[in-house]
Short mmCIF file of C-alpha atoms in Angstrom, two decimals:
data_model
loop_
_atom_site.label_atom_id
_atom_site.label_comp_id
_atom_site.label_asym_id
_atom_site.label_seq_id
_atom_site.Cartn_x
_atom_site.Cartn_y
_atom_site.Cartn_z
CA MET A 1 6.26 243.51 221.11
CA GLU A 2 5.54 240.22 219.00
CA ARG A 3 6.35 239.78 215.78
CA PHE A 4 7.33 236.91 213.25
CA VAL A 5 11.03 236.80 212.16
CA GLU A 6 12.74 234.72 209.12
CA VAL A 7 15.23 232.36 210.08
CA ALA A 8 15.38 230.79 206.87
CA GLU A 9 13.28 230.05 203.56
CA GLY A 10 9.82 229.42 204.60
CA VAL A 11 10.48 229.41 208.34
CA SER A 12 9.40 232.15 210.64
CA LEU A 13 9.73 232.05 214.45
CA TRP A 14 6.44 233.76 216.71
CA VAL A 15 9.18 236.24 218.75
CA GLU A 16 7.76 238.24 222.26
CA SER A 17 9.98 240.99 223.13
CA ARG A 18 9.16 242.85 226.62
CA GLY A 19 11.54 245.45 228.70
CA PRO A 20 13.26 248.67 227.46
CA GLU A 21 14.66 248.30 223.97
CA ASP A 22 17.91 250.43 225.14
CA ALA A 23 18.56 247.66 227.61
CA PRO A 24 20.76 245.02 227.49
CA ALA A 25 19.28 241.45 225.65
CA VAL A 26 18.29 238.82 227.67
CA LEU A 27 17.77 235.90 225.60
CA LEU A 28 15.94 232.92 227.26
CA ILE A 29 15.93 229.43 225.37
CA MET A 30 13.61 227.33 226.08
CA GLY A 31 13.56 223.32 225.81
CA ALA A 32 13.04 220.66 223.36
CA ASN A 33 8.84 220.37 221.83
CA ALA A 34 8.03 223.53 223.99
CA SER A 35 6.87 227.11 223.04
CA GLY A 36 8.56 230.30 224.30
CA LEU A 37 5.55 230.44 226.59
CA ALA A 38 6.82 227.95 228.78
CA TRP A 39 9.03 230.47 230.33
CA PRO A 40 6.77 231.97 233.19
CA ASP A 41 5.44 235.27 232.51
CA GLU A 42 6.11 236.24 236.61
CA LEU A 43 10.01 235.86 235.51
CA VAL A 44 10.13 237.33 231.89
CA ASP A 45 8.12 240.35 234.07
CA VAL A 46 10.84 240.65 237.23
CA LEU A 47 14.11 240.58 234.52
CA ALA A 48 12.38 243.14 231.94
CA ARG A 49 11.74 245.47 234.30
CA LYS A 50 15.91 246.44 233.95
CA HIS A 51 16.60 244.08 230.39
CA ARG A 52 15.49 243.69 226.94
CA VAL A 53 13.62 240.09 227.01
CA ILE A 54 13.00 238.46 223.94
CA ARG A 55 11.47 235.09 224.38
CA TYR A 56 10.05 232.68 221.20
CA ASP A 57 8.87 229.71 220.19
CA HIS A 58 11.67 227.01 218.15
CA ARG A 59 10.78 226.06 214.88
CA ASP A 60 8.38 223.04 215.32
CA THR A 61 6.81 224.56 218.05
CA GLY A 62 3.92 226.66 218.94
CA ALA A 63 3.03 229.09 216.61
CA SER A 64 6.06 229.22 214.80
CA THR A 65 6.80 227.17 211.19
CA TRP A 66 6.23 223.25 211.65
CA ALA A 67 7.64 221.91 208.58
CA PHE A 68 10.42 219.08 210.33
CA ASP A 69 9.00 216.72 207.76
CA LYS A 70 9.40 218.28 204.83
CA ALA A 71 12.98 219.84 205.95
CA PRO A 72 14.97 217.75 208.47
CA TYR A 73 17.33 219.87 210.72
CA PRO A 74 20.09 218.97 212.76
CA LEU A 75 19.45 220.58 216.30
CA THR A 76 22.17 222.89 215.76
CA ARG A 77 19.79 224.75 213.60
CA LEU A 78 17.82 226.11 216.74
CA ALA A 79 20.78 227.37 218.12
CA GLU A 80 22.04 229.22 214.59
CA ASP A 81 17.64 230.54 214.60
CA ALA A 82 18.61 231.76 218.21
CA LEU A 83 21.56 234.36 217.01
CA ALA A 84 19.18 234.50 213.60
CA ILE A 85 16.62 236.28 216.69
CA LEU A 86 19.72 238.46 218.15
CA ASP A 87 20.63 239.61 214.05
CA ALA A 88 16.71 240.89 213.98
CA PHE A 89 16.71 242.99 216.42
CA GLY A 90 19.68 244.47 215.75
CA ILE A 91 21.47 242.54 218.93
CA GLY A 92 25.55 242.27 219.00
CA ARG A 93 25.72 240.53 222.34
CA ALA A 94 23.38 239.34 224.78
CA HIS A 95 22.95 237.67 228.38
CA VAL A 96 21.96 234.14 226.77
CA VAL A 97 19.82 231.57 229.11
CA GLY A 98 18.67 228.03 228.01
CA PHE A 99 16.96 225.94 229.62
CA SER A 100 17.08 221.68 229.15
CA LEU A 101 17.90 221.39 225.51
CA GLY A 102 17.78 225.44 225.54
CA GLY A 103 20.87 224.39 227.65
CA PHE A 104 22.78 222.60 225.14
CA LEU A 105 22.10 225.32 222.74
CA VAL A 106 23.70 227.65 225.01
CA GLN A 107 26.63 225.08 225.48
CA TRP A 108 27.03 224.93 221.93
CA LEU A 109 26.82 228.96 221.72
CA LEU A 110 29.74 229.04 224.06
CA VAL A 111 32.33 227.44 221.84
CA ALA A 112 30.86 228.51 218.71
CA ARG A 113 29.90 231.66 218.85
CA PRO A 114 31.13 233.24 221.52
CA GLU A 115 31.61 236.45 220.84
CA ARG A 116 27.56 237.21 220.31
CA LEU A 117 27.55 236.22 225.16
CA LEU A 118 27.58 238.52 227.35
CA SER A 119 27.35 235.75 229.75
CA ALA A 120 25.84 232.53 229.74
CA THR A 121 22.89 230.66 232.01
CA VAL A 122 22.64 226.93 231.41
CA ILE A 123 19.31 225.08 234.07
CA SER A 124 18.11 221.26 234.35
CA ALA A 125 20.76 220.85 231.28
CA ALA A 126 23.85 218.13 231.52
CA ALA A 127 27.80 219.10 229.61
CA LEU A 128 27.83 218.30 226.54
CA GLN A 129 29.17 215.00 224.74
CA GLY A 130 33.01 215.08 224.81
CA THR A 131 33.00 216.57 228.40
CA PRO A 132 36.08 214.80 229.60
CA PRO A 133 34.65 212.73 233.45
CA LEU A 134 35.35 214.75 237.08
CA ALA A 135 39.32 214.51 238.21
CA ASP A 136 37.07 211.83 240.67
CA GLY A 137 36.19 209.49 237.77
CA THR A 138 32.38 210.90 238.23
CA ALA A 139 30.97 211.15 234.75
CA GLN A 140 27.36 212.13 233.91
CA ALA A 141 24.05 210.69 235.11
CA PRO A 142 21.38 209.15 232.87
CA ILE A 143 17.67 209.99 232.03
CA ALA A 144 15.68 208.38 234.85
CA PRO A 145 14.53 205.05 232.30
CA GLU A 146 10.91 205.30 233.79
CA LEU A 147 10.55 208.14 232.33
CA LEU A 148 11.90 207.10 228.70
CA GLU A 149 9.66 205.19 229.16
CA PHE A 150 6.82 207.23 229.48
CA TRP A 151 8.39 209.42 226.67
CA SER A 152 7.80 206.61 224.81
CA HIS A 153 4.38 207.55 223.88
CA MET A 154 5.02 210.71 223.11
CA PHE A 155 3.96 210.50 219.19
CA GLU A 156 0.74 208.12 219.69
CA PRO A 157 -2.29 210.03 218.36
CA ARG A 158 -4.43 211.24 221.28
CA ASP A 159 -7.48 214.06 221.33
CA PRO A 160 -7.21 217.68 222.75
CA GLU A 161 -8.04 216.70 226.03
CA ALA A 162 -5.99 213.31 226.05
CA GLU A 163 -3.59 215.53 224.69
CA ILE A 164 -3.24 218.28 227.50
CA GLU A 165 -3.41 215.28 230.10
CA TRP A 166 -0.32 213.58 228.95
CA ARG A 167 1.06 216.65 228.89
CA ILE A 168 0.17 217.56 232.36
CA GLU A 169 1.33 213.83 233.72
CA ASN A 170 4.68 214.81 231.78
CA TRP A 171 5.10 217.86 233.63
CA ARG A 172 4.10 215.93 237.30
CA ARG A 173 6.66 213.00 236.20
CA LEU A 174 9.72 216.13 235.33
CA ASN A 175 8.52 218.88 238.53
CA GLY A 176 9.67 216.45 241.26
CA LYS A 177 8.95 215.60 244.62
CA VAL A 178 9.20 218.44 246.81
CA ILE A 179 7.66 221.35 245.71
CA PRO A 180 4.22 220.40 245.14
CA PHE A 181 3.07 220.39 241.90
CA ASP A 182 0.00 222.12 241.06
CA ALA A 183 -2.21 220.72 237.99
CA GLU A 184 -4.46 223.35 237.32
CA GLU A 185 -1.67 225.71 236.70
CA PHE A 186 0.05 223.73 234.08
CA ARG A 187 -3.52 222.82 232.66
CA ALA A 188 -3.68 226.51 232.06
CA LEU A 189 -0.20 226.68 230.58
CA GLU A 190 -1.12 224.01 228.43
CA ARG A 191 -4.56 225.71 226.91
CA ARG A 192 -2.56 228.83 226.62
CA ILE A 193 0.17 227.04 224.33
CA ILE A 194 -2.60 225.28 222.74
CA ALA A 195 -4.65 228.22 221.75
CA HIS A 196 -1.45 230.20 220.54
CA ALA A 197 0.27 227.51 218.66
CA GLY A 198 -3.38 226.46 217.23
CA ARG A 199 -3.24 223.03 216.99
CA SER A 200 -2.56 220.37 219.33
CA ASP A 201 -0.95 217.21 218.21
CA ASN A 202 2.27 216.85 220.31
CA PRO A 203 5.67 218.68 219.28
CA GLY A 204 8.24 215.57 218.72
CA ALA A 205 10.35 217.43 216.05
CA HIS A 206 13.35 217.51 218.24
CA ALA A 207 12.84 214.23 219.75
CA ARG A 208 13.98 213.50 215.57
CA ALA A 209 16.63 216.08 215.17
CA ASP A 210 20.13 214.55 214.85
CA TYR A 211 21.97 215.70 218.08
CA SER A 212 25.13 214.80 216.57
CA ALA A 213 27.18 218.48 215.98
CA LEU A 214 26.25 219.53 219.40
CA ALA A 215 28.94 217.05 220.79
CA ARG A 216 31.79 220.02 221.71
CA GLY A 217 32.68 219.23 225.04
CA ALA A 218 36.12 218.66 224.65
CA GLU A 219 36.26 222.91 223.68
CA PHE A 220 35.00 223.54 226.65
CA VAL A 221 38.83 224.35 228.21
CA HIS A 222 38.77 227.11 225.86
CA VAL A 223 35.98 229.02 227.10
CA THR A 224 35.85 232.10 229.05
CA VAL A 225 33.07 233.89 228.49
CA PRO A 226 30.85 233.83 232.21
CA THR A 227 28.49 231.29 232.73
CA LEU A 228 26.14 230.44 235.28
CA VAL A 229 25.50 226.70 235.99
CA ILE A 230 21.77 226.32 237.56
CA ALA A 231 21.29 222.58 239.76
CA THR A 232 18.31 221.46 239.71
CA PRO A 233 17.98 218.44 242.12
CA GLU A 234 14.61 217.00 241.50
CA ASP A 235 15.13 216.76 238.20
CA PRO A 236 14.70 213.05 236.81
CA THR A 237 16.40 214.37 233.48
CA SER A 238 19.75 215.62 234.76
CA PRO A 239 20.38 215.53 238.59
CA ALA A 240 22.57 218.39 240.65
CA SER A 241 25.64 215.90 240.07
CA ASN A 242 25.09 216.80 236.18
CA ALA A 243 25.50 220.10 237.03
CA ARG A 244 28.83 219.94 238.87
CA HIS A 245 29.99 218.37 236.02
CA LEU A 246 29.37 220.73 234.11
CA ALA A 247 30.06 223.61 236.70
CA GLU A 248 33.78 222.01 236.95
CA SER A 249 34.05 221.43 233.23
CA LEU A 250 34.10 225.76 232.31
CA PRO A 251 36.53 227.91 233.26
CA ARG A 252 34.79 230.96 234.06
CA SER A 253 31.28 229.09 235.48
CA THR A 254 29.47 229.97 239.01
CA LEU A 255 26.74 226.57 240.29
CA VAL A 256 24.04 227.74 242.50
CA THR A 257 21.49 225.20 243.70
CA ILE A 258 17.52 226.27 243.63
CA ASP A 259 16.81 223.41 246.44
CA GLY A 260 13.27 221.37 245.28
CA MET A 261 13.18 222.64 241.72
CA GLY A 262 12.90 219.81 239.16
CA HIS A 263 12.58 219.76 235.42
CA ALA A 264 10.50 222.74 235.11
CA ILE A 265 9.42 225.93 236.01
CA PRO A 266 6.78 226.23 238.47
CA ARG A 267 5.07 229.70 239.76
CA ALA A 268 6.75 228.47 243.03
CA VAL A 269 10.55 229.28 241.77
CA VAL A 270 10.55 231.90 239.76
CA PRO A 271 11.71 234.25 243.20
CA ARG A 272 14.55 232.45 243.44
CA LEU A 273 15.32 231.65 239.89
CA ALA A 274 14.81 235.22 238.69
CA ALA A 275 17.65 235.93 241.66
CA ALA A 276 19.81 234.30 240.50
CA LEU A 277 19.88 235.65 237.15
CA LEU A 278 20.09 238.91 238.09
CA ASN A 279 22.45 238.75 240.33
CA HIS A 280 24.09 236.99 237.35
CA PHE A 281 24.05 239.26 234.86
CA GLU A 282 24.53 241.94 237.78
CA THR A 283 27.79 240.21 238.45
CA VAL A 284 29.25 240.41 234.88
CA GLY A 285 28.24 243.76 233.84
#
């Protein structure tokens, strides 16, 4: 089922729901500037066998409203949008799964709105700012400099085909070097996303939004929601050491490593990722 949910005046988000409507809900929150279609269909279908799985386009991505230039917002607004989607479906609590920026939003929900979460999962994301170093002094690893240089060209004008090729190169860099990169898999994904959005310009609004209100890591000591932290060792934005940092900072966390995984969800990792998620959901009830 697909529908649009109005989360603010003049702002509607594309949302898709699969699976039994009376089953426990799973809300999938994608990363910055990414359509909800970046959650692989294969993953959604496996989860939807026993859960009501919801994925959606953030504002300024995909088929949702693009209006950042007229009405800028802080990134916490995206977390509030996630709750508005649950409200629109009449869902009080859900298993909430976040990838990349979605992982930051899930962490914010852990401290700001824990009563809405049955469980939390953070994939490929460092801890929020404000989280103290580990007892051994270990701090979080930064994003690889060469990736930041590549991202500095994000907003350069490109025709549709050049934009697709830029996105494929971005995925190649994010994928890492262990799992073979299938350019055609990601080319098909990006063509589908562009057709879904009806536009090919780069959705870079989230890179310009204010991150400061997300800095609530110091409040992790109060978190009681069971949280799965998935480490992605080949991730150039957030290596496995960052996942360990986050897991050791959360009182009720479980750390799982998906060997070979980078900052992408290719088909090759779907079986292991689905198994980790389902085990987490079943464990917490």
